[in-house]
Amino acid sequence: MNRKTRILLAGLASVGGAAAGAGLLHNRRPDRREHLHVTVFSEPGYMGRNERLTWTGGGREVVPLTRVQLPRIGSIRLERLVYRFQPEVRLPNMYILWHALTERPDRTDPEEGVLSFIAMHQLAGMFSAGWWEPVRESEARSGVRLWAERPGQLPAHSEGDRAGKAAAPGAQPWHDILANTPDLGSWSTRARYLELGYHKE
């Protein structure tokens, strides 16, 4: 094994080790950000026209019903995903890599460079950083809050919220959707705004 090959393999090993360590730290963080995908349907039972909204974390996002372009919201389906950072290393074909690194170029060969191209393609596909996985409903930290009126500037867990919850159920100006809901009932016509964001700390 020549010096160039040893340096390349050592570099690949160090990158793989660093990625694996970063992945373990990322997956253990309790505040991993969820991505929330909300599909709103115009009719109960997930029927009729539908629109898909996506929330990628950060501050709350208020979406007016006019932007959804549906006459009403009859049902809502939620999908929450979190990124699992789990690097996977797929070693390239060492025979091809060896020849791509050690063979001298022959400009008269029409297939010259094919091995180098294949080797570079295999090197580029060595690392898989991870994937998006569904979040179980019991562990979810994001949902949708329907508003009958435009939400104020108070944060979601403010005194205003607690006062609203203490009021009569019919007077409550919002309704939380934390799971798939096939029929919104009276909120089908009451909802004017959707607030996408975390519902738990």
Coordinates of C-alpha atoms in Angstrom, one line a residue:
M1 CA 0.0 0.0 0.0
N2 CA 1.6 3.3 -1.1
R3 CA 1.7 6.5 1.0
K4 CA -1.2 8.2 -0.9
T5 CA -3.5 5.2 -0.3
R6 CA -2.7 5.1 3.4
I7 CA -3.4 8.9 3.8
L8 CA -6.7 8.5 2.0
L9 CA -7.9 5.6 4.1
A10 CA -6.7 7.3 7.3
G11 CA -8.7 10.4 6.3
L12 CA -11.8 8.4 5.6
A13 CA -11.6 6.6 8.9
S14 CA -11.2 9.8 10.8
V15 CA -14.2 11.4 9.0
G16 CA -16.3 8.3 9.7
G17 CA -15.4 8.3 13.4
A18 CA -16.2 12.0 13.8
A19 CA -19.5 11.6 12.0
A20 CA -20.4 8.6 14.3
G21 CA -19.6 10.6 17.4
A22 CA -21.7 13.6 16.2
G23 CA -24.6 11.2 15.5
L24 CA -24.6 9.8 19.0
L25 CA -24.6 13.2 20.5
H26 CA -27.4 14.4 18.2
N27 CA -29.7 11.5 18.8
R28 CA -29.4 11.9 22.6
R29 CA -30.5 15.5 22.6
P30 CA -33.9 15.9 24.2
D31 CA -34.7 19.0 22.1
R32 CA -34.3 17.4 18.7
R33 CA -36.5 19.5 16.4
E34 CA -39.6 17.9 14.9
H35 CA -40.8 18.6 11.5
L36 CA -44.6 18.7 11.4
H37 CA -46.6 17.9 8.3
V38 CA -50.3 18.8 8.5
T39 CA -52.7 17.7 5.8
V40 CA -56.1 19.6 6.1
F41 CA -59.1 18.2 4.3
S42 CA -62.3 20.1 3.4
E43 CA -64.6 17.3 4.5
P44 CA -64.7 14.9 7.5
G45 CA -63.2 11.5 7.2
Y46 CA -60.1 12.8 5.3
M47 CA -62.2 13.5 2.2
G48 CA -62.6 16.3 -0.2
R49 CA -59.9 18.8 -1.3
N50 CA -56.8 18.9 0.8
E51 CA -53.7 21.0 1.4
R52 CA -50.5 20.1 3.0
L53 CA -48.6 22.5 5.4
T54 CA -45.1 22.0 6.8
W55 CA -43.6 23.4 9.9
T56 CA -39.9 22.9 10.5
G57 CA -39.6 24.2 14.0
G58 CA -38.6 27.6 15.5
G59 CA -41.2 30.1 16.3
R60 CA -44.9 29.5 15.9
E61 CA -46.4 30.0 12.4
V62 CA -49.9 31.3 12.0
V63 CA -51.6 30.4 8.7
P64 CA -55.0 32.0 7.8
L65 CA -57.7 29.8 6.3
T66 CA -57.7 32.0 3.2
R67 CA -54.1 30.9 2.5
V68 CA -55.1 27.2 2.8
Q69 CA -57.6 27.9 0.0
L70 CA -60.3 25.6 1.5
P71 CA -63.8 26.7 2.3
R72 CA -63.5 25.0 5.7
I73 CA -61.5 22.3 7.5
G74 CA -63.4 19.1 8.0
S75 CA -60.5 16.8 9.2
I76 CA -56.8 17.0 9.9
R77 CA -54.0 14.4 9.6
L78 CA -50.7 15.0 11.4
E79 CA -47.3 13.5 10.5
R80 CA -44.3 14.2 12.8
L81 CA -40.8 13.3 11.8
V82 CA -37.5 13.7 13.5
Y83 CA -34.0 13.2 12.0
R84 CA -32.1 10.2 13.3
F85 CA -28.4 11.0 12.7
Q86 CA -26.9 7.5 12.3
P87 CA -23.9 7.5 9.9
E88 CA -23.4 4.3 7.9
V89 CA -20.2 3.6 6.1
R90 CA -20.2 1.5 2.9
L91 CA -16.7 0.6 1.9
P92 CA -15.8 1.0 -1.8
N93 CA -14.5 -1.8 -3.9
M94 CA -10.8 -1.9 -2.8
Y95 CA -9.6 -3.4 -6.1
I96 CA -11.1 -0.5 -8.1
L97 CA -9.9 2.0 -5.6
W98 CA -6.3 0.6 -5.6
H99 CA -6.1 0.6 -9.4
A100 CA -7.6 4.1 -9.7
L101 CA -4.9 5.4 -7.3
T102 CA -1.9 3.5 -8.5
E103 CA -2.2 3.1 -12.3
R104 CA -0.5 5.6 -14.5
P105 CA -2.8 7.3 -17.1
D106 CA -2.7 6.0 -20.6
R107 CA -3.9 8.7 -23.0
T108 CA -4.2 6.1 -25.9
D109 CA -6.8 4.0 -24.0
P110 CA -10.4 5.1 -24.8
E111 CA -11.6 3.7 -21.5
E112 CA -9.0 5.6 -19.5
G113 CA -10.5 7.2 -16.5
V114 CA -13.4 4.8 -16.1
L115 CA -11.9 3.2 -13.0
S116 CA -11.2 6.6 -11.5
F117 CA -14.8 7.7 -12.2
I118 CA -16.2 4.5 -10.6
A119 CA -13.9 4.9 -7.6
M120 CA -15.0 8.5 -7.1
H121 CA -18.6 7.6 -7.3
Q122 CA -18.2 4.8 -4.7
L123 CA -16.3 7.2 -2.4
A124 CA -19.0 9.8 -2.7
G125 CA -21.6 7.2 -1.7
M126 CA -19.6 5.8 1.2
F127 CA -21.4 7.8 4.0
S128 CA -25.1 7.7 4.7
A129 CA -25.8 10.3 7.4
G130 CA -29.2 9.1 8.6
W131 CA -32.9 9.3 7.9
W132 CA -36.2 10.9 8.9
E133 CA -38.2 8.6 11.2
P134 CA -41.8 9.0 12.4
V135 CA -42.4 10.2 16.0
R136 CA -44.8 8.2 18.1
E137 CA -47.9 10.1 19.1
S138 CA -47.2 9.7 22.8
E139 CA -43.8 11.3 22.3
A140 CA -44.8 14.1 20.0
R141 CA -44.1 17.7 20.9
S142 CA -45.8 19.5 18.0
G143 CA -49.4 20.0 17.0
V144 CA -51.9 22.5 15.5
R145 CA -54.0 25.1 17.3
L146 CA -57.1 26.2 15.5
W147 CA -58.2 29.8 16.2
A148 CA -61.7 31.3 15.8
E149 CA -60.1 34.8 15.7
R150 CA -56.6 36.0 14.8
P151 CA -54.2 35.0 17.6
G152 CA -52.8 37.8 19.8
Q153 CA -49.2 38.5 20.4
L154 CA -49.1 36.5 23.6
P155 CA -47.0 33.3 23.6
A156 CA -48.9 30.0 23.5
H157 CA -48.4 29.2 27.2
S158 CA -49.2 32.6 28.5
E159 CA -51.6 33.9 31.1
G160 CA -54.0 34.5 28.3
D161 CA -54.1 30.8 27.5
R162 CA -54.7 29.8 31.0
A163 CA -57.5 32.4 31.3
G164 CA -59.1 31.0 28.1
K165 CA -58.9 27.5 29.4
A166 CA -60.7 28.5 32.6
A167 CA -63.5 30.1 30.6
A168 CA -66.6 28.2 29.5
P169 CA -65.8 25.6 26.8
G170 CA -68.0 27.4 24.2
A171 CA -66.1 30.7 24.8
Q172 CA -62.7 29.2 24.2
P173 CA -61.2 30.9 21.2
W174 CA -58.9 28.0 20.2
H175 CA -58.9 24.2 19.8
D176 CA -55.8 22.1 20.0
I177 CA -55.3 19.2 17.5
L178 CA -52.6 16.9 18.8
A179 CA -53.6 13.7 16.9
N180 CA -55.3 12.7 13.7
T181 CA -58.9 14.1 13.8
P182 CA -61.4 12.7 11.3
D183 CA -64.2 15.1 12.2
L184 CA -63.6 18.6 13.6
G185 CA -67.3 19.1 14.4
S186 CA -68.2 22.7 15.1
W187 CA -64.6 23.8 14.6
S188 CA -65.0 22.9 11.0
T189 CA -66.8 26.3 10.5
R190 CA -65.3 28.2 13.5
A191 CA -61.6 27.9 12.5
R192 CA -60.2 30.9 10.8
Y193 CA -56.5 30.5 11.6
L194 CA -54.1 27.5 12.1
E195 CA -51.2 27.9 14.4
L196 CA -48.4 25.4 13.7
G197 CA -45.9 24.9 16.5
Y198 CA -44.9 23.1 19.7
H199 CA -47.5 22.3 22.2
K200 CA -45.1 20.9 24.8
E201 CA -41.9 22.2 26.3

